[in-house]
Amino acid sequence: MTEPDERPTLSDELFEMQEVPAARPAEDGLGLTWPEFLGAPPSRGDALRGAAGFLVYALINLVVMWAPMRNSGSGASVQAIVLVVVAFGFGAFLVWGVGGKGRLYGFGMMLGWVVLTLLSLGYATGLG
């Protein structure tokens, strides 16, 4: 190791132990911590916007898939395309086109498509 008044060498910089930043305590008081590298924790309003996007997509899914769910013989290919366009087309527009507060709403819509597809094995979104 070098003296304090000397310039550090490459090996000093590579092998020097660096202190890991401490995690911020969570606001809920449960002893959970939020990692520093993720930035600021989401606010309650952000979580509500994402949940609203999820719920709106779930409602659209229910309306579009009502007929294929009632009549097991009818095809759902057109409905599946409509749901993908709504979730990822409109959701991506909200994320990248509008931005700001609409970003979380768009992510909620896309997450709604993913979750409903996985939970219903593709039946609720026309993939099954």
PDB file of C-alpha atoms in Angstrom:
ATOM      1  CA  MET A   1       0.000   0.000   0.000  1.00  0.00           C
ATOM      2  CA  THR A   2       1.196   3.508  -0.676  1.00  0.00           C
ATOM      3  CA  GLU A   3       1.756   6.279   1.791  1.00  0.00           C
ATOM      4  CA  PRO A   4      -1.037   8.847   2.160  1.00  0.00           C
ATOM      5  CA  ASP A   5       0.891  11.513   0.215  1.00  0.00           C
ATOM      6  CA  GLU A   6       1.693   9.218  -2.753  1.00  0.00           C
ATOM      7  CA  ARG A   7      -0.550   8.540  -5.738  1.00  0.00           C
ATOM      8  CA  PRO A   8      -2.260   5.140  -5.575  1.00  0.00           C
ATOM      9  CA  THR A   9      -1.129   2.476  -8.023  1.00  0.00           C
ATOM     10  CA  LEU A  10      -3.376   0.366 -10.196  1.00  0.00           C
ATOM     11  CA  SER A  11      -3.151  -2.598  -7.836  1.00  0.00           C
ATOM     12  CA  ASP A  12      -4.131  -0.346  -4.931  1.00  0.00           C
ATOM     13  CA  GLU A  13      -7.244   0.760  -6.796  1.00  0.00           C
ATOM     14  CA  LEU A  14      -8.160  -2.747  -7.963  1.00  0.00           C
ATOM     15  CA  PHE A  15      -7.738  -4.565  -4.679  1.00  0.00           C
ATOM     16  CA  GLU A  16      -8.819  -1.877  -2.243  1.00  0.00           C
ATOM     17  CA  MET A  17     -11.811  -2.836  -0.162  1.00  0.00           C
ATOM     18  CA  GLN A  18     -14.697  -0.507  -0.841  1.00  0.00           C
ATOM     19  CA  GLU A  19     -17.463   0.133   1.606  1.00  0.00           C
ATOM     20  CA  VAL A  20     -20.891  -1.030   0.447  1.00  0.00           C
ATOM     21  CA  PRO A  21     -23.541   1.676   0.832  1.00  0.00           C
ATOM     22  CA  ALA A  22     -26.043   0.929   3.550  1.00  0.00           C
ATOM     23  CA  ALA A  23     -29.641   0.279   2.612  1.00  0.00           C
ATOM     24  CA  ARG A  24     -32.284   2.754   3.584  1.00  0.00           C
ATOM     25  CA  PRO A  25     -34.804   1.600   6.144  1.00  0.00           C
ATOM     26  CA  ALA A  26     -38.285   1.051   4.786  1.00  0.00           C
ATOM     27  CA  GLU A  27     -41.084   3.401   5.784  1.00  0.00           C
ATOM     28  CA  ASP A  28     -43.445   0.634   6.848  1.00  0.00           C
ATOM     29  CA  GLY A  29     -41.548  -0.240  10.025  1.00  0.00           C
ATOM     30  CA  LEU A  30     -41.424  -3.972   9.324  1.00  0.00           C
ATOM     31  CA  GLY A  31     -37.638  -4.054   9.303  1.00  0.00           C
ATOM     32  CA  LEU A  32     -37.464  -4.452   5.515  1.00  0.00           C
ATOM     33  CA  THR A  33     -34.850  -2.463   3.629  1.00  0.00           C
ATOM     34  CA  TRP A  34     -34.912  -0.959   0.160  1.00  0.00           C
ATOM     35  CA  PRO A  35     -31.677  -1.463  -1.836  1.00  0.00           C
ATOM     36  CA  GLU A  36     -29.853   1.758  -2.628  1.00  0.00           C
ATOM     37  CA  PHE A  37     -29.127   0.808  -6.263  1.00  0.00           C
ATOM     38  CA  LEU A  38     -32.869   0.794  -7.082  1.00  0.00           C
ATOM     39  CA  GLY A  39     -33.186   4.482  -6.303  1.00  0.00           C
ATOM     40  CA  ALA A  40     -36.004   5.899  -4.259  1.00  0.00           C
ATOM     41  CA  PRO A  41     -38.745   3.487  -3.216  1.00  0.00           C
ATOM     42  CA  PRO A  42     -42.033   3.878  -5.093  1.00  0.00           C
ATOM     43  CA  SER A  43     -44.590   6.117  -3.500  1.00  0.00           C
ATOM     44  CA  ARG A  44     -48.112   5.030  -2.673  1.00  0.00           C
ATOM     45  CA  GLY A  45     -49.422   7.015  -5.644  1.00  0.00           C
ATOM     46  CA  ASP A  46     -47.050   5.180  -8.002  1.00  0.00           C
ATOM     47  CA  ALA A  47     -48.256   1.823  -6.721  1.00  0.00           C
ATOM     48  CA  LEU A  48     -51.888   2.916  -7.125  1.00  0.00           C
ATOM     49  CA  ARG A  49     -51.277   4.025 -10.722  1.00  0.00           C
ATOM     50  CA  GLY A  50     -49.740   0.658 -11.561  1.00  0.00           C
ATOM     51  CA  ALA A  51     -52.611  -1.173  -9.858  1.00  0.00           C
ATOM     52  CA  ALA A  52     -55.133   0.970 -11.757  1.00  0.00           C
ATOM     53  CA  GLY A  53     -53.519   0.000 -15.064  1.00  0.00           C
ATOM     54  CA  PHE A  54     -53.625  -3.648 -14.024  1.00  0.00           C
ATOM     55  CA  LEU A  55     -57.306  -3.443 -13.051  1.00  0.00           C
ATOM     56  CA  VAL A  56     -58.326  -1.561 -16.210  1.00  0.00           C
ATOM     57  CA  TYR A  57     -56.625  -4.196 -18.336  1.00  0.00           C
ATOM     58  CA  ALA A  58     -58.356  -6.941 -16.337  1.00  0.00           C
ATOM     59  CA  LEU A  59     -61.720  -5.252 -17.000  1.00  0.00           C
ATOM     60  CA  ILE A  60     -60.955  -4.939 -20.732  1.00  0.00           C
ATOM     61  CA  ASN A  61     -59.919  -8.602 -20.720  1.00  0.00           C
ATOM     62  CA  LEU A  62     -63.193  -9.597 -19.100  1.00  0.00           C
ATOM     63  CA  VAL A  63     -65.248  -7.670 -21.673  1.00  0.00           C
ATOM     64  CA  VAL A  64     -63.299  -8.915 -24.702  1.00  0.00           C
ATOM     65  CA  MET A  65     -63.121 -12.549 -23.596  1.00  0.00           C
ATOM     66  CA  TRP A  66     -66.749 -12.784 -22.400  1.00  0.00           C
ATOM     67  CA  ALA A  67     -68.023 -14.518 -25.573  1.00  0.00           C
ATOM     68  CA  PRO A  68     -65.192 -17.096 -25.848  1.00  0.00           C
ATOM     69  CA  MET A  69     -65.571 -17.900 -22.153  1.00  0.00           C
ATOM     70  CA  ARG A  70     -69.336 -18.399 -22.501  1.00  0.00           C
ATOM     71  CA  ASN A  71     -69.119 -20.449 -25.724  1.00  0.00           C
ATOM     72  CA  SER A  72     -66.278 -22.907 -25.517  1.00  0.00           C
ATOM     73  CA  GLY A  73     -66.501 -23.669 -29.256  1.00  0.00           C
ATOM     74  CA  SER A  74     -65.861 -20.138 -30.531  1.00  0.00           C
ATOM     75  CA  GLY A  75     -62.361 -19.107 -31.603  1.00  0.00           C
ATOM     76  CA  ALA A  76     -60.502 -16.465 -29.660  1.00  0.00           C
ATOM     77  CA  SER A  77     -57.776 -15.487 -32.114  1.00  0.00           C
ATOM     78  CA  VAL A  78     -59.213 -12.037 -32.877  1.00  0.00           C
ATOM     79  CA  GLN A  79     -59.757 -11.405 -29.177  1.00  0.00           C
ATOM     80  CA  ALA A  80     -56.168 -12.454 -28.430  1.00  0.00           C
ATOM     81  CA  ILE A  81     -54.835  -9.953 -30.972  1.00  0.00           C
ATOM     82  CA  VAL A  82     -57.030  -7.203 -29.543  1.00  0.00           C
ATOM     83  CA  LEU A  83     -55.792  -7.911 -26.016  1.00  0.00           C
ATOM     84  CA  VAL A  84     -52.119  -7.920 -27.058  1.00  0.00           C
ATOM     85  CA  VAL A  85     -52.590  -4.623 -28.910  1.00  0.00           C
ATOM     86  CA  VAL A  86     -54.375  -3.076 -25.929  1.00  0.00           C
ATOM     87  CA  ALA A  87     -51.839  -4.288 -23.368  1.00  0.00           C
ATOM     88  CA  PHE A  88     -48.592  -3.792 -25.250  1.00  0.00           C
ATOM     89  CA  GLY A  89     -49.603  -1.219 -27.873  1.00  0.00           C
ATOM     90  CA  PHE A  90     -51.436   1.196 -25.626  1.00  0.00           C
ATOM     91  CA  GLY A  91     -49.287   0.268 -22.625  1.00  0.00           C
ATOM     92  CA  ALA A  92     -46.070   0.981 -24.557  1.00  0.00           C
ATOM     93  CA  PHE A  93     -47.536   4.263 -25.788  1.00  0.00           C
ATOM     94  CA  LEU A  94     -48.203   5.281 -22.189  1.00  0.00           C
ATOM     95  CA  VAL A  95     -44.714   4.220 -21.084  1.00  0.00           C
ATOM     96  CA  TRP A  96     -42.631   5.757 -23.855  1.00  0.00           C
ATOM     97  CA  GLY A  97     -44.968   8.201 -25.574  1.00  0.00           C
ATOM     98  CA  VAL A  98     -46.663   9.891 -22.657  1.00  0.00           C
ATOM     99  CA  GLY A  99     -44.182   9.150 -19.853  1.00  0.00           C
ATOM    100  CA  GLY A 100     -44.512  10.802 -16.464  1.00  0.00           C
ATOM    101  CA  LYS A 101     -47.423   9.494 -14.440  1.00  0.00           C
ATOM    102  CA  GLY A 102     -48.781   7.487 -17.388  1.00  0.00           C
ATOM    103  CA  ARG A 103     -45.647   5.339 -17.390  1.00  0.00           C
ATOM    104  CA  LEU A 104     -46.690   3.283 -14.372  1.00  0.00           C
ATOM    105  CA  TYR A 105     -50.217   2.945 -15.723  1.00  0.00           C
ATOM    106  CA  GLY A 106     -48.808   1.457 -18.941  1.00  0.00           C
ATOM    107  CA  PHE A 107     -46.533  -0.915 -17.032  1.00  0.00           C
ATOM    108  CA  GLY A 108     -49.564  -2.008 -15.006  1.00  0.00           C
ATOM    109  CA  MET A 109     -51.462  -2.848 -18.208  1.00  0.00           C
ATOM    110  CA  MET A 110     -48.563  -4.900 -19.569  1.00  0.00           C
ATOM    111  CA  LEU A 111     -48.130  -6.643 -16.232  1.00  0.00           C
ATOM    112  CA  GLY A 112     -51.862  -7.403 -16.236  1.00  0.00           C
ATOM    113  CA  TRP A 113     -51.552  -9.244 -19.558  1.00  0.00           C
ATOM    114  CA  VAL A 114     -48.584 -11.264 -18.286  1.00  0.00           C
ATOM    115  CA  VAL A 115     -50.199 -12.180 -14.963  1.00  0.00           C
ATOM    116  CA  LEU A 116     -53.570 -13.119 -16.459  1.00  0.00           C
ATOM    117  CA  THR A 117     -51.874 -15.195 -19.153  1.00  0.00           C
ATOM    118  CA  LEU A 118     -49.801 -17.090 -16.617  1.00  0.00           C
ATOM    119  CA  LEU A 119     -52.607 -17.617 -14.114  1.00  0.00           C
ATOM    120  CA  SER A 120     -55.122 -18.836 -16.690  1.00  0.00           C
ATOM    121  CA  LEU A 121     -52.569 -20.820 -18.745  1.00  0.00           C
ATOM    122  CA  GLY A 122     -53.333 -18.572 -21.699  1.00  0.00           C
ATOM    123  CA  TYR A 123     -57.070 -19.196 -21.742  1.00  0.00           C
ATOM    124  CA  ALA A 124     -58.096 -15.741 -20.468  1.00  0.00           C
ATOM    125  CA  THR A 125     -55.947 -13.968 -23.081  1.00  0.00           C
ATOM    126  CA  GLY A 126     -56.782 -16.232 -26.028  1.00  0.00           C
ATOM    127  CA  LEU A 127     -53.447 -18.024 -26.204  1.00  0.00           C
ATOM    128  CA  GLY A 128     -54.597 -21.339 -24.774  1.00  0.00           C
TER     129      GLY A 128
END
